[in-house]
Coordinates of C-alpha atoms and ligand atoms in Angstrom, one line a residue:
X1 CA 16.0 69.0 12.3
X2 CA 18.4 71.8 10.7
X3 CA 17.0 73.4 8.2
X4 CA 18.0 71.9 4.9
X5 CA 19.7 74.4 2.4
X6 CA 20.0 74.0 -1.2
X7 CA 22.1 76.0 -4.1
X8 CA 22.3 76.3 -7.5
X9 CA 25.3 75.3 -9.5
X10 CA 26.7 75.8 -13.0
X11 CA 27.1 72.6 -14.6
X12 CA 30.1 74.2 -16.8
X13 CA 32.4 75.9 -14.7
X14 CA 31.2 75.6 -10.8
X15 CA 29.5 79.4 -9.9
X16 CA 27.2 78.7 -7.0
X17 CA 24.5 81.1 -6.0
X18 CA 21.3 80.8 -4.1
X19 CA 19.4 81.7 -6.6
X20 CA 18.4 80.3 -9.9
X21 CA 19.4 82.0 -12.7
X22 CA 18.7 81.9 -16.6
X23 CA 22.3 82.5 -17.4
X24 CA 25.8 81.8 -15.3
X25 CA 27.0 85.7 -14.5
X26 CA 30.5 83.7 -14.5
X27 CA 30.3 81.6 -17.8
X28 CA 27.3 83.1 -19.2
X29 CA 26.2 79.5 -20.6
X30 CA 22.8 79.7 -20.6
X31 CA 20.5 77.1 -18.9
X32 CA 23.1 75.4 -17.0
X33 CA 21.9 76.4 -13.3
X34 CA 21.4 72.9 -11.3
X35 CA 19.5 73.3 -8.0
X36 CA 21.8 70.8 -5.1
X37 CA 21.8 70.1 -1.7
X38 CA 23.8 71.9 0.4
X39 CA 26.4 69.9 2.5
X40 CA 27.2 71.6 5.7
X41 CA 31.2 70.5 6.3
X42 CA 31.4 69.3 9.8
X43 CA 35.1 69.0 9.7
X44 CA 37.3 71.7 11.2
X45 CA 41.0 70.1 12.0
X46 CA 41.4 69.6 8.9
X47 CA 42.0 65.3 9.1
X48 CA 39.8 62.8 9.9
X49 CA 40.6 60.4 12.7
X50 CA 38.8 57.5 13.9
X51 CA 36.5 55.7 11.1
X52 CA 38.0 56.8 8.3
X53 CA 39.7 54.3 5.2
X54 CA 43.0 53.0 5.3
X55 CA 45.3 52.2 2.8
X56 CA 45.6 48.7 2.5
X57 CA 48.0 46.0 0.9
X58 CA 46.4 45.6 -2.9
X59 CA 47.9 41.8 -2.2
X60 CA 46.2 41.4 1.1
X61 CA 43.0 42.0 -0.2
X62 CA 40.7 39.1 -0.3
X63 CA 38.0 38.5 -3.1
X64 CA 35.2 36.3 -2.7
X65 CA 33.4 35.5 -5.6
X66 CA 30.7 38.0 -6.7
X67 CA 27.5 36.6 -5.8
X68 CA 25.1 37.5 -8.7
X69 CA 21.1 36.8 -8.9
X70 CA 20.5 35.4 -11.9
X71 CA 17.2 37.1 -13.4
X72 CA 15.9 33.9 -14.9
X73 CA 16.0 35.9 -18.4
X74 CA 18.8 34.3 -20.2
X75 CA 18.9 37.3 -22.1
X76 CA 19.0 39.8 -19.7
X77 CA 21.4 37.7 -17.2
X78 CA 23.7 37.5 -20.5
X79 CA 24.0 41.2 -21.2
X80 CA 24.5 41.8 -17.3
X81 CA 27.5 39.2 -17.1
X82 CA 25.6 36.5 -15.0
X83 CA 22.9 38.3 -12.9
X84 CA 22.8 41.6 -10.7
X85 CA 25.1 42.1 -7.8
X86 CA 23.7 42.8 -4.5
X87 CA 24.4 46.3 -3.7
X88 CA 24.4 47.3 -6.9
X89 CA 23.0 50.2 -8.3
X90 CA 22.0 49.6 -12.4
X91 CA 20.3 52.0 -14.1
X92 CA 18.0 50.9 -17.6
X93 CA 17.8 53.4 -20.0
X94 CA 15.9 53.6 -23.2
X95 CA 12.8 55.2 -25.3
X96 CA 9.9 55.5 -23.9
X97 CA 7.5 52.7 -24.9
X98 CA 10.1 50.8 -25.9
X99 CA 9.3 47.9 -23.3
X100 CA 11.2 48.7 -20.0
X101 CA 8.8 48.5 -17.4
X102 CA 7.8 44.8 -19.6
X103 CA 11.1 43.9 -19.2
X104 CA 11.5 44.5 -15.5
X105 CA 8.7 43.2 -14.2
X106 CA 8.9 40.0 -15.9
X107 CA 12.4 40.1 -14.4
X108 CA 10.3 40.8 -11.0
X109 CA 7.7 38.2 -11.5
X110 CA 11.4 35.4 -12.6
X111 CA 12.9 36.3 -9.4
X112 CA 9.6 36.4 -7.1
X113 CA 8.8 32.4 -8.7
X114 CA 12.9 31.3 -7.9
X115 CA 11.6 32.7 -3.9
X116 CA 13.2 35.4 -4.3
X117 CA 12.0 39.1 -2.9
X118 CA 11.0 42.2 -5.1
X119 CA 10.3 45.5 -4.6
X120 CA 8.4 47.3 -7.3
X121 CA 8.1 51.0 -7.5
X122 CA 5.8 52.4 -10.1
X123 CA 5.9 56.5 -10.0
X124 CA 3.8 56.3 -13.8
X125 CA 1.6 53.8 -13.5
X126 CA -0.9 52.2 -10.6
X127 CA -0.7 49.3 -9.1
X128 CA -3.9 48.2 -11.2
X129 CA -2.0 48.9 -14.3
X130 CA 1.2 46.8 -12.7
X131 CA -1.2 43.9 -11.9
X132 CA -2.8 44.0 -15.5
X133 CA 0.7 43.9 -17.6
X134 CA 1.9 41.2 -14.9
X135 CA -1.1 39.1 -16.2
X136 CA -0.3 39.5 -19.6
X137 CA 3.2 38.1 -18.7
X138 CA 2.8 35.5 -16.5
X139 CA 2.2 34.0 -12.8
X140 CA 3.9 36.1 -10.1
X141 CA 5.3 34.5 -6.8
X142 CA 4.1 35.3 -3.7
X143 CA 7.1 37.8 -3.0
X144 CA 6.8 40.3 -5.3
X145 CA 5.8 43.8 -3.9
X146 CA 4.3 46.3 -6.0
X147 CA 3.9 49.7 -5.1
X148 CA 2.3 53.4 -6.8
X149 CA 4.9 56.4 -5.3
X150 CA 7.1 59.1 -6.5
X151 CA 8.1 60.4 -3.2
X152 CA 11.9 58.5 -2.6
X153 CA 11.9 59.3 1.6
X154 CA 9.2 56.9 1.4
X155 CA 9.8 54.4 -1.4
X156 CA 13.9 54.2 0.8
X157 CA 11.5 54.2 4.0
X158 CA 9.4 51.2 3.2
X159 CA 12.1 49.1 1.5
X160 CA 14.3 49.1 4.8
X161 CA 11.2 47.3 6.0
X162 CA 10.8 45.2 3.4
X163 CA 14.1 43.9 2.9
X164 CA 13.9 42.5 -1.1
X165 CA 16.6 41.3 -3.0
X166 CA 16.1 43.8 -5.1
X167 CA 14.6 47.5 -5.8
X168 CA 12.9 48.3 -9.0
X169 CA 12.5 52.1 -9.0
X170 CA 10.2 53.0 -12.4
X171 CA 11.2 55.5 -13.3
X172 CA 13.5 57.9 -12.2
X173 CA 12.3 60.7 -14.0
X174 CA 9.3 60.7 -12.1
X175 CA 10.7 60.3 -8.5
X176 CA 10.7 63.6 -6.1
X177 CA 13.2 64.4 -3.0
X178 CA 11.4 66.9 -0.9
X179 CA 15.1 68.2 0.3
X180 CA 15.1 70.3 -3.1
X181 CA 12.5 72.3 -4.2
X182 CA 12.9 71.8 -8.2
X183 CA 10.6 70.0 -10.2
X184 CA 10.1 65.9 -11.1
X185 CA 12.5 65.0 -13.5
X186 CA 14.8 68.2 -13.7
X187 CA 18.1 67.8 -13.7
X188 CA 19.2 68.5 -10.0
X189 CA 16.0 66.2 -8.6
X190 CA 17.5 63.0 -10.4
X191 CA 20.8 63.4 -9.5
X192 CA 19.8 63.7 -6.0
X193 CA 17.4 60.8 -6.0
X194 CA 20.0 58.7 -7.7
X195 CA 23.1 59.8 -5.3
X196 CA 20.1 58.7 -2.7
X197 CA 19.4 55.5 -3.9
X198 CA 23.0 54.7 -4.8
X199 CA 24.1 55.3 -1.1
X200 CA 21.0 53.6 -0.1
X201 CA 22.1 50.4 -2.2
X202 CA 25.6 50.5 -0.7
X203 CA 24.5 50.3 2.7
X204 CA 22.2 48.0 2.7
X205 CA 23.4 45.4 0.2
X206 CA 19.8 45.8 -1.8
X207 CA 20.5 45.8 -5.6
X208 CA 19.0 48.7 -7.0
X209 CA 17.4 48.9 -10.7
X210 CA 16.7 52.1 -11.6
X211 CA 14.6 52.7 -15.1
X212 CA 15.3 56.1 -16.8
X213 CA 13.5 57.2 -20.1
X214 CA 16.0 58.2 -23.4
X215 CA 14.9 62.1 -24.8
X216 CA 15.1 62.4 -28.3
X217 CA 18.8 63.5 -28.4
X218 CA 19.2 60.0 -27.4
X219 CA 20.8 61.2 -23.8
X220 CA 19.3 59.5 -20.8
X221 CA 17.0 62.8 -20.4
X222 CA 19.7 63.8 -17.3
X223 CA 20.5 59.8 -16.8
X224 CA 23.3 60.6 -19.5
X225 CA 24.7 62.5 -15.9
X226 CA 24.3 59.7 -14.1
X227 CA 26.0 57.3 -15.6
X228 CA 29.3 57.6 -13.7
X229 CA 27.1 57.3 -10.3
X230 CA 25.3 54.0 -11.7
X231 CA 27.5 50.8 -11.5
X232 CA 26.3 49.0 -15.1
X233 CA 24.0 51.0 -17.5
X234 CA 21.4 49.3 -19.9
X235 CA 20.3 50.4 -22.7
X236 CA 17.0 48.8 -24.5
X237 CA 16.4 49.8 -27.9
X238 CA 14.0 49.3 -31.2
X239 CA 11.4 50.4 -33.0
X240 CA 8.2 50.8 -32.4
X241 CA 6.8 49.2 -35.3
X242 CA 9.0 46.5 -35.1
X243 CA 8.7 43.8 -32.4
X244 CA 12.4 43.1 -31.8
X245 CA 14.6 44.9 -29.0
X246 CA 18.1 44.6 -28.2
X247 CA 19.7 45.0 -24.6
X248 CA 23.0 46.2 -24.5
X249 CA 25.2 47.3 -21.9
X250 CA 26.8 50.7 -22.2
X251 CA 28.7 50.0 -19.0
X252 CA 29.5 47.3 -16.4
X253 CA 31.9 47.4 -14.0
X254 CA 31.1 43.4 -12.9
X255 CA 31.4 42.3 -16.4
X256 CA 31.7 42.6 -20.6
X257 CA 29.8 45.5 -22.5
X258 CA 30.1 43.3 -25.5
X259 CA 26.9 41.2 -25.0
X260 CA 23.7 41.7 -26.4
X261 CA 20.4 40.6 -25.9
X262 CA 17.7 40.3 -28.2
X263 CA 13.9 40.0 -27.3
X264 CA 10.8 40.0 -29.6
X265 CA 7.6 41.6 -28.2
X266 CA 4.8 40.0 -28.1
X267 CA 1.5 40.1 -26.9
X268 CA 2.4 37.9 -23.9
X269 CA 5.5 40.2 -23.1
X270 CA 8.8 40.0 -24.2
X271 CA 10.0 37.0 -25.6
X272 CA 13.3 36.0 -25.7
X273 CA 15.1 35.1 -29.2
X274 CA 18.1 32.9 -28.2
X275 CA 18.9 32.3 -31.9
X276 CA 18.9 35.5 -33.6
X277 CA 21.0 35.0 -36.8
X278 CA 18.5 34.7 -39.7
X279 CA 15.9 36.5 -37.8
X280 CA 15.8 39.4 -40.3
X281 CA 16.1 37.4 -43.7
X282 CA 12.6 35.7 -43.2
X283 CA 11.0 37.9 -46.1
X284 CA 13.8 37.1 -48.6
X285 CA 11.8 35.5 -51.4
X286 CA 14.3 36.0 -54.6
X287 CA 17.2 38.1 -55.7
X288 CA 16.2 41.3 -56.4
X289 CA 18.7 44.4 -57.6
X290 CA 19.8 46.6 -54.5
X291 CA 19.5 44.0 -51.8
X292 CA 22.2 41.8 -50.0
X293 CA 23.2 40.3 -47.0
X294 CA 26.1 40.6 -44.6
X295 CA 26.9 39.2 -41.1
X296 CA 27.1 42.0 -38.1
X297 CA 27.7 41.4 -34.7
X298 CA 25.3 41.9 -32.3
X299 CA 27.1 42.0 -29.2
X300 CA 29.2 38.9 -29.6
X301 CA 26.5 36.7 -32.1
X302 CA 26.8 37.3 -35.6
X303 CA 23.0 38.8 -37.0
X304 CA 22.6 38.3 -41.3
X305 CA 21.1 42.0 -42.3
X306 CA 19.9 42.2 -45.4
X307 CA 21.0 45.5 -46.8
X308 CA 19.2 47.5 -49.5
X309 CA 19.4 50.2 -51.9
X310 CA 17.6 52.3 -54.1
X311 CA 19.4 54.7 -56.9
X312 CA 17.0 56.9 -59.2
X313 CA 17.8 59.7 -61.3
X314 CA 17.4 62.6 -59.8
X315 CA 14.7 64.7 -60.9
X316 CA 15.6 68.5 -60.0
X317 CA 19.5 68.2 -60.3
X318 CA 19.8 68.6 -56.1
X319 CA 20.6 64.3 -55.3
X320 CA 19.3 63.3 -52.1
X321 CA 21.1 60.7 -49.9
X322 CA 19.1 58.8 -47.2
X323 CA 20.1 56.2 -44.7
X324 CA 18.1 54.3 -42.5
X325 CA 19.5 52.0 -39.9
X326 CA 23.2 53.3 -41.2
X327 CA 25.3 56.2 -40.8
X328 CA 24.2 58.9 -43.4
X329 CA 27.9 60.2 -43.8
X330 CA 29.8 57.4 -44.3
X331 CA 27.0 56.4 -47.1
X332 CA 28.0 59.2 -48.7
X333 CA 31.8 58.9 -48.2
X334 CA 31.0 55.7 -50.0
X335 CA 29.8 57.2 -52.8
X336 CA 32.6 59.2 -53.1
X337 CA 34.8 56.3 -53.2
X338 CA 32.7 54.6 -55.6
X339 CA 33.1 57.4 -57.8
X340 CA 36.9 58.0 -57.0
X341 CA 38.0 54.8 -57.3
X342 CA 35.7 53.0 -59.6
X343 CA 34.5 55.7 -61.9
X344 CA 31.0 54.7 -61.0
X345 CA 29.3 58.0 -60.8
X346 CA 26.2 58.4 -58.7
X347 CA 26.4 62.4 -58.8
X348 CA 23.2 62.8 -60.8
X349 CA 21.1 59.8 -58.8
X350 CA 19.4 60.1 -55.5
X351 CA 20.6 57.6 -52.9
X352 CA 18.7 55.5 -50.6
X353 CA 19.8 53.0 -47.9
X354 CA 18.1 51.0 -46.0
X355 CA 18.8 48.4 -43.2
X356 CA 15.6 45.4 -43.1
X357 CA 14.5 45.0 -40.1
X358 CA 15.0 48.5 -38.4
X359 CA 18.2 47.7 -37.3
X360 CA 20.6 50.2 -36.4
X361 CA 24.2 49.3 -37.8
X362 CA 27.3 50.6 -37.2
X363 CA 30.0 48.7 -37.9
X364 CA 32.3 49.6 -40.3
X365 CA 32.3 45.8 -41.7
X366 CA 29.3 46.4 -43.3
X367 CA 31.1 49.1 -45.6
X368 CA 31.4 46.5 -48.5
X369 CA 27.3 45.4 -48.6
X370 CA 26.5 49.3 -48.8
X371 CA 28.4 49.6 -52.1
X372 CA 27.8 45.9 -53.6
X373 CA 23.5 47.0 -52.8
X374 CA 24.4 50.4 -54.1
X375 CA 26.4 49.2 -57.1
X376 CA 23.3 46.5 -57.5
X377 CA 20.3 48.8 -58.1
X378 CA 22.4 51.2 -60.0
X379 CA 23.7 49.1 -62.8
X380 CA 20.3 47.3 -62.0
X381 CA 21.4 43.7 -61.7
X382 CA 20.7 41.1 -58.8
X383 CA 23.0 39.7 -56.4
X384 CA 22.9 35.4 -55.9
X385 CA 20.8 35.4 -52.6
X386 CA 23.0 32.9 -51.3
X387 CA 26.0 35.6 -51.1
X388 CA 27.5 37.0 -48.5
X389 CA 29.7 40.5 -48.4
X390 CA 31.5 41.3 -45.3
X391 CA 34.4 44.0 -45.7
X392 CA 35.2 47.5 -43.9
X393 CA 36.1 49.9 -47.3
X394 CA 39.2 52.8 -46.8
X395 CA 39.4 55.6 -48.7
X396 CA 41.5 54.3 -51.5
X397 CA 39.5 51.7 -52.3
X398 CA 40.9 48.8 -50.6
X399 CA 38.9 46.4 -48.5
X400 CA 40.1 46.0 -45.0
X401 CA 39.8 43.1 -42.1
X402 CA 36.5 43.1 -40.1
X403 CA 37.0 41.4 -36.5
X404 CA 35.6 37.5 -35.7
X405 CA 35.1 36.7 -39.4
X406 CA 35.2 33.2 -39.0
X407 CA 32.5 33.3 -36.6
X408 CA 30.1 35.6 -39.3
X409 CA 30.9 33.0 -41.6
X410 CA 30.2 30.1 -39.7
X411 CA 26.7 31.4 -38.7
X412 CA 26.3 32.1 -42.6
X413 CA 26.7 28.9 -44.0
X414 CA 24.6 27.4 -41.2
X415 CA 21.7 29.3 -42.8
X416 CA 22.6 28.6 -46.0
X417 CA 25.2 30.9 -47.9
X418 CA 27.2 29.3 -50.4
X419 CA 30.0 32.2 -51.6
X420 CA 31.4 34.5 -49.4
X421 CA 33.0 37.6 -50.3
X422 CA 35.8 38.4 -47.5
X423 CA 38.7 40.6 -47.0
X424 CA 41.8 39.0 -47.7
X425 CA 43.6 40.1 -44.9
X426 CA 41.1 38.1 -42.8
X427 CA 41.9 34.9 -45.2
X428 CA 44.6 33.3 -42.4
X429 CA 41.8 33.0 -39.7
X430 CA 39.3 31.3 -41.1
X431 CA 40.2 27.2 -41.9
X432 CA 39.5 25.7 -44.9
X433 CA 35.8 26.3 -46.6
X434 CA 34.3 26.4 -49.7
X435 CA 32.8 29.3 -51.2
X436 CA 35.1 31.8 -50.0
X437 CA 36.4 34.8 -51.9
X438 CA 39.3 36.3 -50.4
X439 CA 39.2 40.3 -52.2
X440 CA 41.9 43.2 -51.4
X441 CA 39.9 45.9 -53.1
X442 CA 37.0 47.2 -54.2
X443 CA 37.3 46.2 -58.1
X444 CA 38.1 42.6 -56.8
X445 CA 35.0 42.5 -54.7
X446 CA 32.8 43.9 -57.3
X447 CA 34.6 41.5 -59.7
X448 CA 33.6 38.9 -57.9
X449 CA 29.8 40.2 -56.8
X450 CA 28.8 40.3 -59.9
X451 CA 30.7 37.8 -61.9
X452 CA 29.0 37.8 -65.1
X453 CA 28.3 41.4 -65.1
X454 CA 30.9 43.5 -65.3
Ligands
TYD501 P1 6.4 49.5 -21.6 O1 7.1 48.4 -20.9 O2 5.3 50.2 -20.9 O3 7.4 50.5 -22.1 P2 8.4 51.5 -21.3 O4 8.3 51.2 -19.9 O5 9.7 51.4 -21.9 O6 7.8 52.9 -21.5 O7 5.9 48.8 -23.0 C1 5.2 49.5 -23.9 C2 4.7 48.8 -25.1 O8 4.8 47.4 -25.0 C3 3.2 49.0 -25.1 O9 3.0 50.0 -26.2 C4 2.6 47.7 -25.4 C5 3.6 46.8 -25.6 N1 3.4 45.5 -24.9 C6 3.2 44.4 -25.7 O10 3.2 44.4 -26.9 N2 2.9 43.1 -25.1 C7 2.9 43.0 -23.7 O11 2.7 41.9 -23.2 C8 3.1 44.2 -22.9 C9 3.0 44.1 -21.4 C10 3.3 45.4 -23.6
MG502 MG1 7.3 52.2 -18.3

């Protein structure tokens, strides 16, 4: 066997050398050295000849329907458009802890039950560990294959063998090609693993599911690298002292990126929450100041978020702004406007903002609840509890359209909301309902938030 050569190669403008270096002498961006395999070029007159692709007719091309298998996780097989495609290669992202290797395997243990065949790689855990979590989730079938390895030649070795459905490599981060003599998990190992498995999947028709753990910086550690490789990538989220997670594509190229799914951990596994809207309004007791509700979209089912605020005085004349589970700068852009716009000055108060729940929002539609929970524990007066604030807010104050209203509001009043404060320019989509405010600005809406107030 030839010798197998690697080199190193600057991820920022293309310098190869053969060895590593601290700094690119051509770029000098620092840390940016990736360790790849060498291909030797076997091509010398310049053209291909016998094998190689044609162009064909786009017309002539024939489409079968994509075969998908179905998970048996409603959820899951929601956010991936149906099910997996054979031969493809999807990579699952997300924090560690956060429930990946729960999610998969009851995936696993789904598809083994429905006769079908899994292949489980573990490269973290053994396969006493595997067998314990599987028993917390439920009876496996009899074709589900479980196996404690990190080196891929091996793991690529034994599923040609095996011949599953489906390949769950967990996780990538800790998988090893001896072809390249950099460490687990760095950068040039799990792009080479990945380009291995992907080529792997392609050949043999074998849907691959690779799991890759989420740094801090919220990039795939690397996997942020492979996500043009990958053919959907999944992203599972939540926090840790919450029970809920959300499953979201990022990318699919067999379906939608616009579905979500939402699972509640338990101590049987992951459950699945098929129903999500008033999920995060169970603790609403009775109006207090600085809290209201509005209707996001998670994926494409509307969630009710209570939305809270505190504003104090600040003590030392240096305000501080806080936002949790929204985006810090636009609370303060906000503020700005509040002031601006309505003379409501919250210079001299601290600021904090907080979405129940730990959910991470960012749609602009929920603009409108930020000031009307702001407004509320400033002037410290309650909103009606059975109110509901939807509205994106521009810069000069007005209150502008927020996509699928009618479908927030329908999901609202099935829970129980009586008065709904919507953007007028939204007013033509929705048929006719009670309780609706149509509102064009802010001093409309906060007119009509706090009716007897102001
Ligand atoms: P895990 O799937 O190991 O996370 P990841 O693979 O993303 O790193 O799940 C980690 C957490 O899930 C763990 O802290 C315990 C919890 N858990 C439950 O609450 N119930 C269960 O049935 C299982 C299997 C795990
Ligand atoms: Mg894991």
């Amino acid at each position: 066997m030839a010798k197998i050569k690697t080199k190193f190669v600057c991820q920022n403008c293309g310098y190869n050398t053969s060895k590593w270096q601290g700094k690119c002498p051509e770029c000098q961006t620092w840390d940016s050295l990736v360790e790849e395999l060498e291909q030797a070029s076997k091509v010398t007159t310049g053209y291909l000849t016998a094998n190689a692709a044609k162009p064909r007719k786009l017309i002539e091309v024939q489409v079968g329907s994509v075969e998908r298998l179905p998970t048996g996780i409603a959820e899951f097989d929601r956010v991936l458009g149906g099910g997996i495609v054979p031969g493809s290669l999807v990579l699952l992202g997300g924090d560690p802890g956060v429930g990946k290797s729960t999610l998969v395997l009851d995936a696993g243990i789904k598809f083994s039950m429905a006769g079908q065949r899994v292949f489980y790689v573990s490269g973290e855990e053994s396969e006493m560990q595997t067998k314990m979590r599987a028993r917390r989730i439920g009876e496996a079938g009899s074709e589900l294959f479980i196996m404690t390895e990190t080196l891929l030649s091996n793991i690529l070795l034994q599923a040609e063998q095996l011949q599953p459905q489906i390949l769950v490599i967990d996780s990538i981060q800790t998988m090893y090609n001896e072809e390249i003599a950099s460490s687990v998990g760095s950068v040039g190992q799990l792009r080479e693993c990945t380009a291995k498995l992907l080529k792997f999947a392609k050949t043999s028709g074998i849907a691959v599911l690779i799991i890759g753990h989420v740094t801090k910086e919220g990039n795939i550690a690397g996997p942020k690298l492979l996500e043009h490789m990958v053919d959907v990538v999944l992203h599972f989220e939540g926090e840790r002292s919450y029970s809920f997670r959300v499953l979201r594509a990022l990318k699919n190229r067999f379906g939608t990126t616009d579905e979500a799914g939402i699972f509640a951990m338990t101590e049987q596994g992951l459950q699945e929450v098929p129903n999500p809207a008033a999920l995060f309004l169970q603790e609403r007791k009775q109006a207090v100041a600085g809290a209201v509700v509005t209707a996001c979209l998670e994926g494409n089912r509307p969630l009710l978020v209570e939305f809270q605020a505190l504003v104090a005085q600040t003590p030392f004349g240096m305000p501080r702004r806080t936002a949790v589970g929204f985006d810090y700068n636009r609370v303060n852009m906000l503020l700005a406007i509040l002031d601006k716009r309505q003379g409501i000055d919250m210079g001299m108060q601290d600021a904090y903002i907080n979405v129940v729940g730990g959910l991470k929002i960012t749609e602009t539609a929920a603009d409108l609840a930020v000031i009307a929970a702001l407004v509320s524990s400033f002037k410290n007066i309650e909103i009606e509890q059975d109110v509901l604030v939807l509205g994106e807010v521009g810069l000069t104050g007005e209150v502008r359209r927020v996509p699928h209203l009618a479908k927030r509001l329908k999901e609202a009043q099935a829970v129980g909301f009586k008065k709904f404060i919507v953007p007028a320019a939204n007013l033509s989509e929705i048929g006719k309902m009670s309780g609706v405010f149509a509102v064009d600005n802010l001093e409309e809406a906060l007119r009509k938030i706090f009716p007897r107030n102001r």
